[in-house]
CSV table of N, CA and C in Angstrom, one decimal:
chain,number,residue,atom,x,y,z
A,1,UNK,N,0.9,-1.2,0.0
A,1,UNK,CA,0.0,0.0,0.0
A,1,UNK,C,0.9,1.2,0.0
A,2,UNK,N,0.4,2.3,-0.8
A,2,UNK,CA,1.0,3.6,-0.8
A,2,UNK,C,0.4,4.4,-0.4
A,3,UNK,N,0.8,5.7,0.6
A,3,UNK,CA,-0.2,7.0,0.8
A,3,UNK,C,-0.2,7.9,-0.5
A,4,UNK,N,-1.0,8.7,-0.7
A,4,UNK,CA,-1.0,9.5,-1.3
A,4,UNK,C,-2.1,10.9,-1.1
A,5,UNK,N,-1.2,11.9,-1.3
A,5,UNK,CA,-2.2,13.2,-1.1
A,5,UNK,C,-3.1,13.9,-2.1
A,6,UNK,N,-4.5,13.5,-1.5
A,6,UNK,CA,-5.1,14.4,-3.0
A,6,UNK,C,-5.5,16.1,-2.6
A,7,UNK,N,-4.7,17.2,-3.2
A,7,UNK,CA,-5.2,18.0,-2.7
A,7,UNK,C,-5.9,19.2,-3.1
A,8,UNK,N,-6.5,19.6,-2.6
A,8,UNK,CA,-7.7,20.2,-3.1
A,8,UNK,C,-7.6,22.1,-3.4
A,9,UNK,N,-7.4,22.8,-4.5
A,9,UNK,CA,-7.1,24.1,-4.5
A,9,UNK,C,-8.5,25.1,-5.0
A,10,UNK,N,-7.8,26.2,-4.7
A,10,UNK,CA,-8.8,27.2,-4.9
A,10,UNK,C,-8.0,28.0,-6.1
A,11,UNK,N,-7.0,28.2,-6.1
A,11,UNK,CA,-6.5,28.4,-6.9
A,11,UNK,C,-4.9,27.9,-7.1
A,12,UNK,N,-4.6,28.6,-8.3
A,12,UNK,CA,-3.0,27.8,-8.6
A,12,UNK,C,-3.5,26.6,-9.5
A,13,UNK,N,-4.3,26.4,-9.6
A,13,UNK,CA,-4.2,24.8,-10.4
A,13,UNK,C,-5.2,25.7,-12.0
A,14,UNK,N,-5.1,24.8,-12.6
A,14,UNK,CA,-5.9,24.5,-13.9
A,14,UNK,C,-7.2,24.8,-13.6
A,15,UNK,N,-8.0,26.2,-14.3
A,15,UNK,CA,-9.6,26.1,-14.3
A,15,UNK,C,-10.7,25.0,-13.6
A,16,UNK,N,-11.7,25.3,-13.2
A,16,UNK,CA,-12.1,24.0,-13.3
A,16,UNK,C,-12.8,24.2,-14.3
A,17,UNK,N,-14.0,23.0,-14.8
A,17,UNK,CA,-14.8,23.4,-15.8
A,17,UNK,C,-16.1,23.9,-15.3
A,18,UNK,N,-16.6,23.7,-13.7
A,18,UNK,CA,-17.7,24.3,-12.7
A,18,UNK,C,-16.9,25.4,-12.3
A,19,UNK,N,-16.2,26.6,-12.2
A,19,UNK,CA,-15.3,27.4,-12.1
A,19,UNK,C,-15.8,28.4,-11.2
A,20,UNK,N,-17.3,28.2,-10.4
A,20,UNK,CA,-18.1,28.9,-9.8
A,20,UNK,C,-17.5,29.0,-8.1
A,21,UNK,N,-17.0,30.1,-7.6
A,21,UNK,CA,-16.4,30.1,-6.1
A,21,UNK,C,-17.5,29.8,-5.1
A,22,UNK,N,-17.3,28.9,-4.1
A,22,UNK,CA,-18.5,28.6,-3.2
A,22,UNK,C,-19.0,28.9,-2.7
A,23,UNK,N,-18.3,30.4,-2.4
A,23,UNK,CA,-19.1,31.4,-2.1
A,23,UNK,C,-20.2,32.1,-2.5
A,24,UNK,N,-20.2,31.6,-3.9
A,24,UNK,CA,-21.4,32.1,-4.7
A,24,UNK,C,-22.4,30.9,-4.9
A,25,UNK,N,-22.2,29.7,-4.4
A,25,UNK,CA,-23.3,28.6,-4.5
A,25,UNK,C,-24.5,28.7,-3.4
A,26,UNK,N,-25.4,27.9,-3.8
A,26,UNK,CA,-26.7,27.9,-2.7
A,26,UNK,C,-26.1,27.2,-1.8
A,27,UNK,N,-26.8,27.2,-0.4
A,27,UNK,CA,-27.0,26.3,0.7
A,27,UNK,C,-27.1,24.6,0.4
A,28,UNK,N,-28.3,24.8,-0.7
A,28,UNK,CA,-28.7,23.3,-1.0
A,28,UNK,C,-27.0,22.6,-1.8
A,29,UNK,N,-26.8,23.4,-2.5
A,29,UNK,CA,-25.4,22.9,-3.6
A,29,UNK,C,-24.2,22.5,-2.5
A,30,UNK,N,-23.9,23.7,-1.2
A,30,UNK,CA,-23.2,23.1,-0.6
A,30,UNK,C,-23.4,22.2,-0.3
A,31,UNK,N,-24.2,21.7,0.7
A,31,UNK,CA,-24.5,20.5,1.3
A,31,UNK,C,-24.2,19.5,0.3
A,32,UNK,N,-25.1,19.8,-0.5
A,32,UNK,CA,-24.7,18.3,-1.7
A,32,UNK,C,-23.5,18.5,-2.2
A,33,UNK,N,-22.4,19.1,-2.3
A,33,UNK,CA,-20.9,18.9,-1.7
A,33,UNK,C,-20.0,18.1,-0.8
A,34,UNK,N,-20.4,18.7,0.2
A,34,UNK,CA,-20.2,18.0,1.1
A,34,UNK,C,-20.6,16.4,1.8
A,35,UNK,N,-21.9,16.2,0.9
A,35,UNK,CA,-22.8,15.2,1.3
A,35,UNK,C,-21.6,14.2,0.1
A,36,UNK,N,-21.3,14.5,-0.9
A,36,UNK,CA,-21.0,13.6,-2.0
A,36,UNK,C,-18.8,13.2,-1.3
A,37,UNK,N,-18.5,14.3,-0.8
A,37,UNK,CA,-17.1,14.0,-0.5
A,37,UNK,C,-17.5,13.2,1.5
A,38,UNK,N,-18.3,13.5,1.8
A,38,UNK,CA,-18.6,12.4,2.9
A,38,UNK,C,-19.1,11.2,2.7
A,39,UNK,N,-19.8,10.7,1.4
A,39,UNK,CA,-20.1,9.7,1.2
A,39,UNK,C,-18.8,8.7,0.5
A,40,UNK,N,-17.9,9.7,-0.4
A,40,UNK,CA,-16.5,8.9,-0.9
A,40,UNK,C,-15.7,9.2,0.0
A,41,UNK,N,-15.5,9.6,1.3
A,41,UNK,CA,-14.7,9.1,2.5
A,41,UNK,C,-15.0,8.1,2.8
A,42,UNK,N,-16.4,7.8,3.2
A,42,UNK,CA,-17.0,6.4,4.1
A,42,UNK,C,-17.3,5.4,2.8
A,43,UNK,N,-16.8,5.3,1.9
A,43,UNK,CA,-16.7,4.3,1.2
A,43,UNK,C,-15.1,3.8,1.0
A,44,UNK,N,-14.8,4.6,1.0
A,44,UNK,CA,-13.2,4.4,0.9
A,44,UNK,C,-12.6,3.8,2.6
A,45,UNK,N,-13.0,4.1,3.5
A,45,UNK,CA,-13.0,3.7,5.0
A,45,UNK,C,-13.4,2.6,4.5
A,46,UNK,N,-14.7,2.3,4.1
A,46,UNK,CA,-14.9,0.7,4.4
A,46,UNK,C,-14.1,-0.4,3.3
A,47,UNK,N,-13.3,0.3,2.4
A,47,UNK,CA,-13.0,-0.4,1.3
A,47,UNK,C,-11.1,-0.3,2.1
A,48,UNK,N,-11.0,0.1,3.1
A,48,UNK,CA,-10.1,0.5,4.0
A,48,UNK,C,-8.6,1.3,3.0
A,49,UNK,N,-9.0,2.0,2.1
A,49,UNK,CA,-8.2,3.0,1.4
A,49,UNK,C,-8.2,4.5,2.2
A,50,UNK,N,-9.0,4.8,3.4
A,50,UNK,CA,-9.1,6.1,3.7
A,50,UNK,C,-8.2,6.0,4.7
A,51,UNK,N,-7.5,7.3,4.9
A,51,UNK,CA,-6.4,8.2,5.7
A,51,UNK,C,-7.2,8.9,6.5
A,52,UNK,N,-7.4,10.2,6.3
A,52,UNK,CA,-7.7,11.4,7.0
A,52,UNK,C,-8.2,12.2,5.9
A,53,UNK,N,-9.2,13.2,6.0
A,53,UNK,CA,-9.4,14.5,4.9
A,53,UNK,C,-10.1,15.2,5.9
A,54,UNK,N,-9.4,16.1,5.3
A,54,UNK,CA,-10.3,18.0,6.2
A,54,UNK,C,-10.6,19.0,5.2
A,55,UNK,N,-11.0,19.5,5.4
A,55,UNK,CA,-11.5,20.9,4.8
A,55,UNK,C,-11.0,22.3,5.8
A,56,UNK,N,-10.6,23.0,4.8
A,56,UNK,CA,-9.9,23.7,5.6
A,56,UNK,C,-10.8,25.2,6.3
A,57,UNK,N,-10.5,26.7,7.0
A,57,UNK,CA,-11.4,27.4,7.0
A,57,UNK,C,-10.5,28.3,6.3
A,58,UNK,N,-11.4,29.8,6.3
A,58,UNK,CA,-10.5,30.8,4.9
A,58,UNK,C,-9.4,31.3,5.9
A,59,UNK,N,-9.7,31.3,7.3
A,59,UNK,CA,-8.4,32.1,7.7
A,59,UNK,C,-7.1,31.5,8.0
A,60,UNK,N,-6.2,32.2,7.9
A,60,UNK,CA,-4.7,31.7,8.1
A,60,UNK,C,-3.6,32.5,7.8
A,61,UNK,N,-3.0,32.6,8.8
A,61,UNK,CA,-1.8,33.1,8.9
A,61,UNK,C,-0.4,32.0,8.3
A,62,UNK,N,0.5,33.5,7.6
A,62,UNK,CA,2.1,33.0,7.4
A,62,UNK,C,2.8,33.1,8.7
A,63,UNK,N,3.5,32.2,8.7
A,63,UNK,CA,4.4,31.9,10.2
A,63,UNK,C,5.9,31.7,10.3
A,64,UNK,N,6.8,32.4,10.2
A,64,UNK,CA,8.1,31.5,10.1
A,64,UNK,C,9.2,31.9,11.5
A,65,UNK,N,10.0,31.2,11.7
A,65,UNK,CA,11.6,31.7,13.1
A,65,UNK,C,11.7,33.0,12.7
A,66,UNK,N,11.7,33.9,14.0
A,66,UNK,CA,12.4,35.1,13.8
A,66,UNK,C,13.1,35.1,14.3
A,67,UNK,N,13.9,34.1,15.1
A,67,UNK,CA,15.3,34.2,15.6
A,67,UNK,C,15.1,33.6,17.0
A,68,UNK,N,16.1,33.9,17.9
A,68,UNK,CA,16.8,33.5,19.5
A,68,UNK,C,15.9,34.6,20.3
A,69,UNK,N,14.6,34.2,20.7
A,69,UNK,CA,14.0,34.9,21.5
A,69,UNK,C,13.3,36.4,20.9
A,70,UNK,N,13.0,36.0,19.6
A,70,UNK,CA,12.4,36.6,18.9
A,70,UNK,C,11.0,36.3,18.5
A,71,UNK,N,10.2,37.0,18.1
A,71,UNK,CA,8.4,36.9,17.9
A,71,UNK,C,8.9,36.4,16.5
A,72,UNK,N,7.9,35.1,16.4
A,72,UNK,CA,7.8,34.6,14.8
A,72,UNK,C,7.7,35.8,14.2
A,73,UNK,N,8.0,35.6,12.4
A,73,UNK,CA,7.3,37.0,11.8
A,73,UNK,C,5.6,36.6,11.0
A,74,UNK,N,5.4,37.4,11.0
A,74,UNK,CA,3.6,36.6,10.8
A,74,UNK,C,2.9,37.4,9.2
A,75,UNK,N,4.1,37.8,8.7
A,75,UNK,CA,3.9,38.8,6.8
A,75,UNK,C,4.6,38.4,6.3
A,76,UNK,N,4.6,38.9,5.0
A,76,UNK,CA,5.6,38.2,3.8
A,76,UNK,C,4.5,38.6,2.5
A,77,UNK,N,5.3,39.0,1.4
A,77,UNK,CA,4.9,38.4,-0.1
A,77,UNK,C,4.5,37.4,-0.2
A,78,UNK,N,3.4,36.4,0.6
A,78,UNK,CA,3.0,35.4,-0.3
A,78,UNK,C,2.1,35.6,-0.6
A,79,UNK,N,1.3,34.4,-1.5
A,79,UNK,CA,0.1,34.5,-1.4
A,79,UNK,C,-0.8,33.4,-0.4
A,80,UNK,N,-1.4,33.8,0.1
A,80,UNK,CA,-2.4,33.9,1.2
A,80,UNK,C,-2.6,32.0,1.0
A,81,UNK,N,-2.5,31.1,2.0
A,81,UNK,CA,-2.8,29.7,1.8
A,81,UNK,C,-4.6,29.2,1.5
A,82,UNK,N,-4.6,30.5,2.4
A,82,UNK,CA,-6.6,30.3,2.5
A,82,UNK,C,-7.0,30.5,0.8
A,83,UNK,N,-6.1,31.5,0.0
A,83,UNK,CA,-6.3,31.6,-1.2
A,83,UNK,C,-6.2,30.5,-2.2
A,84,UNK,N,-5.0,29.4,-1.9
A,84,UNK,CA,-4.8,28.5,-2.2
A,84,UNK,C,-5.6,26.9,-2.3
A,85,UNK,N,-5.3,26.4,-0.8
A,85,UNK,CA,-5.8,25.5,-0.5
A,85,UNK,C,-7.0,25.3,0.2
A,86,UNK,N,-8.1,24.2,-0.5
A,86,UNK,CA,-9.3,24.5,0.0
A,86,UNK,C,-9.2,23.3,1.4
A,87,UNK,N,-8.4,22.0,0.8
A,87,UNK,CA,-8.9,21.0,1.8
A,87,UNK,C,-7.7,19.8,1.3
A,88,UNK,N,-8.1,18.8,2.3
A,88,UNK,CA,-7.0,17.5,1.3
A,88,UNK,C,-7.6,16.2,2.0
A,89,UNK,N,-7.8,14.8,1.0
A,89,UNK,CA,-7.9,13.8,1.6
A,89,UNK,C,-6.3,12.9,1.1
A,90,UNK,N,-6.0,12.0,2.4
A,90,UNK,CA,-4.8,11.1,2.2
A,90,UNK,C,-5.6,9.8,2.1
A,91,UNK,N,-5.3,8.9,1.4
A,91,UNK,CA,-5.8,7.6,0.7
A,91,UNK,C,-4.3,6.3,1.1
A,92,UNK,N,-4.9,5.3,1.2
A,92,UNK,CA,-3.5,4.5,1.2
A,92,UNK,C,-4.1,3.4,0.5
A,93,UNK,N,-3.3,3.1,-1.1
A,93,UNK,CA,-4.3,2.5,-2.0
A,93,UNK,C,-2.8,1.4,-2.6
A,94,UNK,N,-3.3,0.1,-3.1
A,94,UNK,CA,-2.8,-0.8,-3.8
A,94,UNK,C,-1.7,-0.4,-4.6
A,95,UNK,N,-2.2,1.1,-5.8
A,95,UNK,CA,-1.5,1.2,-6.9
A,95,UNK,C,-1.4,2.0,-7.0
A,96,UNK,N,-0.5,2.9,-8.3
A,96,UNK,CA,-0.5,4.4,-8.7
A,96,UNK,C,-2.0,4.8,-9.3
A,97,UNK,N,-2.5,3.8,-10.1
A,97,UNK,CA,-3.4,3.5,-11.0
A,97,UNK,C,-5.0,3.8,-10.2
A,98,UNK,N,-4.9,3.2,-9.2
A,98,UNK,CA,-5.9,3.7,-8.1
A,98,UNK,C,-5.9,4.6,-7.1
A,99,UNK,N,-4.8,5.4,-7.1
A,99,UNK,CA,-5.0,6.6,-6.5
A,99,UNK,C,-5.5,7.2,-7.7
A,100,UNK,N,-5.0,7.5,-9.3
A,100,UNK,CA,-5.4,8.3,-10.3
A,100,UNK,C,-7.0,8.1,-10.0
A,101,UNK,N,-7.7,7.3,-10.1
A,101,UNK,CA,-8.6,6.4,-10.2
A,101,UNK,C,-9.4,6.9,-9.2
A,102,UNK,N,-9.4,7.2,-7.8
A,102,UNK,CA,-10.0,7.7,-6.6
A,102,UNK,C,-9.9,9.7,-7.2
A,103,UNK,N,-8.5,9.7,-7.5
A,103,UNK,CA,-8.7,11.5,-8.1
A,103,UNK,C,-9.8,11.8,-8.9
A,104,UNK,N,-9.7,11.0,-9.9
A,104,UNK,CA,-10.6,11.4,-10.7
A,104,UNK,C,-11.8,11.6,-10.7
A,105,UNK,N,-12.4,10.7,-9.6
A,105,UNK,CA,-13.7,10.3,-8.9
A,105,UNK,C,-14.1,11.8,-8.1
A,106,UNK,N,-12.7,11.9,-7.0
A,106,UNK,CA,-13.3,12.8,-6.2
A,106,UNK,C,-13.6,14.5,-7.1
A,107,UNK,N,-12.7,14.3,-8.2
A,107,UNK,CA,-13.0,15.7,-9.1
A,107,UNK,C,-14.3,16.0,-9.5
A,108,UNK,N,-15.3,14.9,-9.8
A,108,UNK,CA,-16.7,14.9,-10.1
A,108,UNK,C,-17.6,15.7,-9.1
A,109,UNK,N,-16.8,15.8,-7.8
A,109,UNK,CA,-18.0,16.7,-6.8
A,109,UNK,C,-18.7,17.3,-7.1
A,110,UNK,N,-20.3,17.5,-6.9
A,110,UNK,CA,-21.0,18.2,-7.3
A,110,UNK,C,-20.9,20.0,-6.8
A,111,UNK,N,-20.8,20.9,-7.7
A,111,UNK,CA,-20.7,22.6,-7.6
A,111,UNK,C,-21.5,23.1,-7.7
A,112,UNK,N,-22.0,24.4,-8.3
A,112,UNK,CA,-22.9,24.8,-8.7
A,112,UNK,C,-23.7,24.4,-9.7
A,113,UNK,N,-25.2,24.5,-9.3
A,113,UNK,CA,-25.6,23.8,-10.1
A,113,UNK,C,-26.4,22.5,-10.3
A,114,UNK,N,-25.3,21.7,-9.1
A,114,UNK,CA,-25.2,20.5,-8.4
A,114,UNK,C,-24.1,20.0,-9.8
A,115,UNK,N,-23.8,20.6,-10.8
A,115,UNK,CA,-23.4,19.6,-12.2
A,115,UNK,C,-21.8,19.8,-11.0
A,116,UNK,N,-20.9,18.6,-12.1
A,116,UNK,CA,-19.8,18.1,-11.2
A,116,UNK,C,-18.6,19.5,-11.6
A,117,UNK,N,-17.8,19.4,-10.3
A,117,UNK,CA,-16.8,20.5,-10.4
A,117,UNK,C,-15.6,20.6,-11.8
A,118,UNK,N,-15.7,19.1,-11.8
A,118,UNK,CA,-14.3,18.8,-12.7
A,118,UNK,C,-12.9,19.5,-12.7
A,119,UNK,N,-12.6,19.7,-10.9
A,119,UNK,CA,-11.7,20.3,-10.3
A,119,UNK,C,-10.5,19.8,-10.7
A,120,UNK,N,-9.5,20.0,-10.5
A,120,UNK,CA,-7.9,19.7,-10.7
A,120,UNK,C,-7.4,19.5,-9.4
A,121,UNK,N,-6.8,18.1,-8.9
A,121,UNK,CA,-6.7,17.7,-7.9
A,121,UNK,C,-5.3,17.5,-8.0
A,122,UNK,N,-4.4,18.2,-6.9
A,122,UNK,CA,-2.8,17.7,-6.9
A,122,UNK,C,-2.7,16.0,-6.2
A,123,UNK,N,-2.6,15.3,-7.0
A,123,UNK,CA,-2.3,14.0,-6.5
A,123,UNK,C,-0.5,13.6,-6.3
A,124,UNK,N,-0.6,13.6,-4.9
A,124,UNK,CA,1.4,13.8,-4.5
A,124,UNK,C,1.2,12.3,-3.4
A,125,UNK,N,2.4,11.5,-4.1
A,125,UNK,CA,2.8,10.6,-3.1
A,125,UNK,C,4.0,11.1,-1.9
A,126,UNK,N,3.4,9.8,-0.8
A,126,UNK,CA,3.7,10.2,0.5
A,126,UNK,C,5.5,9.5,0.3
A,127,UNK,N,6.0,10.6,0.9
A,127,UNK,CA,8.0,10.4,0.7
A,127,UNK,C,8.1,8.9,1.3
A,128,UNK,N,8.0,7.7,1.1
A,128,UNK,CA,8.5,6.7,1.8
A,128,UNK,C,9.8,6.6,2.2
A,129,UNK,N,11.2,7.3,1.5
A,129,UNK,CA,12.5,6.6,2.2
A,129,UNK,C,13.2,8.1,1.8
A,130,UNK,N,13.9,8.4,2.8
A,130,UNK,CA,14.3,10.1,2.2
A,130,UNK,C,15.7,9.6,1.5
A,131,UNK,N,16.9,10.5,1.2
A,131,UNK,CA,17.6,10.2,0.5
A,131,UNK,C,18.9,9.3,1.5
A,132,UNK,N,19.7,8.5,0.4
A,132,UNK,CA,20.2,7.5,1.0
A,132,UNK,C,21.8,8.5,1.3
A,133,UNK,N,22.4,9.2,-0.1
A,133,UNK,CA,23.6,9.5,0.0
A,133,UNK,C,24.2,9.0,-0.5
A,134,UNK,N,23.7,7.7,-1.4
A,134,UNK,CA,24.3,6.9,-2.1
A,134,UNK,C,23.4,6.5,-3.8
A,135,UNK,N,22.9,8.3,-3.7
A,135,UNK,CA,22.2,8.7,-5.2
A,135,UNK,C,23.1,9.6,-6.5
């Protein structure tokens, strides 16, 4: 079995082809969102391929060392993570072939509309063995 990260953006990635921000969907559309990525968690649990998945909230702070008894610094040029990333599920599946296979699936969520998002999912395997030194 391999982990893998499917992860979920708001932006940075490829259009989707439901391109609509969820902010602008109904009550009813969310829910049946949410209803459709809770129903392919608990099928993936019972088919025992599920890890963990969250959904994230819009706020968040940048955080990095300011030094020896120094206050983190909490700004920067970036762009905003809440702008980025919406959420992520980790899968621990047989093949490469079935993780593509579970991505593809979970991109169908229903968006506005209820029609499916056809979102762009970053699919990243989990580092199994870091480097040896002898690469």
């Amino acid at each position: 079995m391999a982990k893998y990260l499917l992860l979920k953006h708001y932006r940075g990635a490829p259009e989707a082809a439901n391109n609509s921000p969820m902010d602008q969907w109904t009550p009813e559309e969310i829910a049946a969102h949410i209803q459709y990525m809770n129903e392919f968690a608990d099928r993936l649990e019972q088919s025992g391929e599920y890890v963990d998945s969250q959904a994230l909230a819009p706020e968040g702070e940048w955080v990095r060392y300011g030094g020896h008894a120094r206050p983190p610094v909490t700004d920067g040029p970036f762009p905003e993570t809440k702008d980025l990333i919406a959420g992520w599920m980790i899968i621990d599946v047989d093949t490469y072939d079935r993780a593509l296979e579970l991505a593809g699936e979970l991109s169908a969520a229903p968006g506005a509309g209820g029609k499916p998002i056809h979102e762009w999912l970053e699919l990243r395997p989990f580092l199994t063995d870091g480097p040896t030194g002898n690469d």
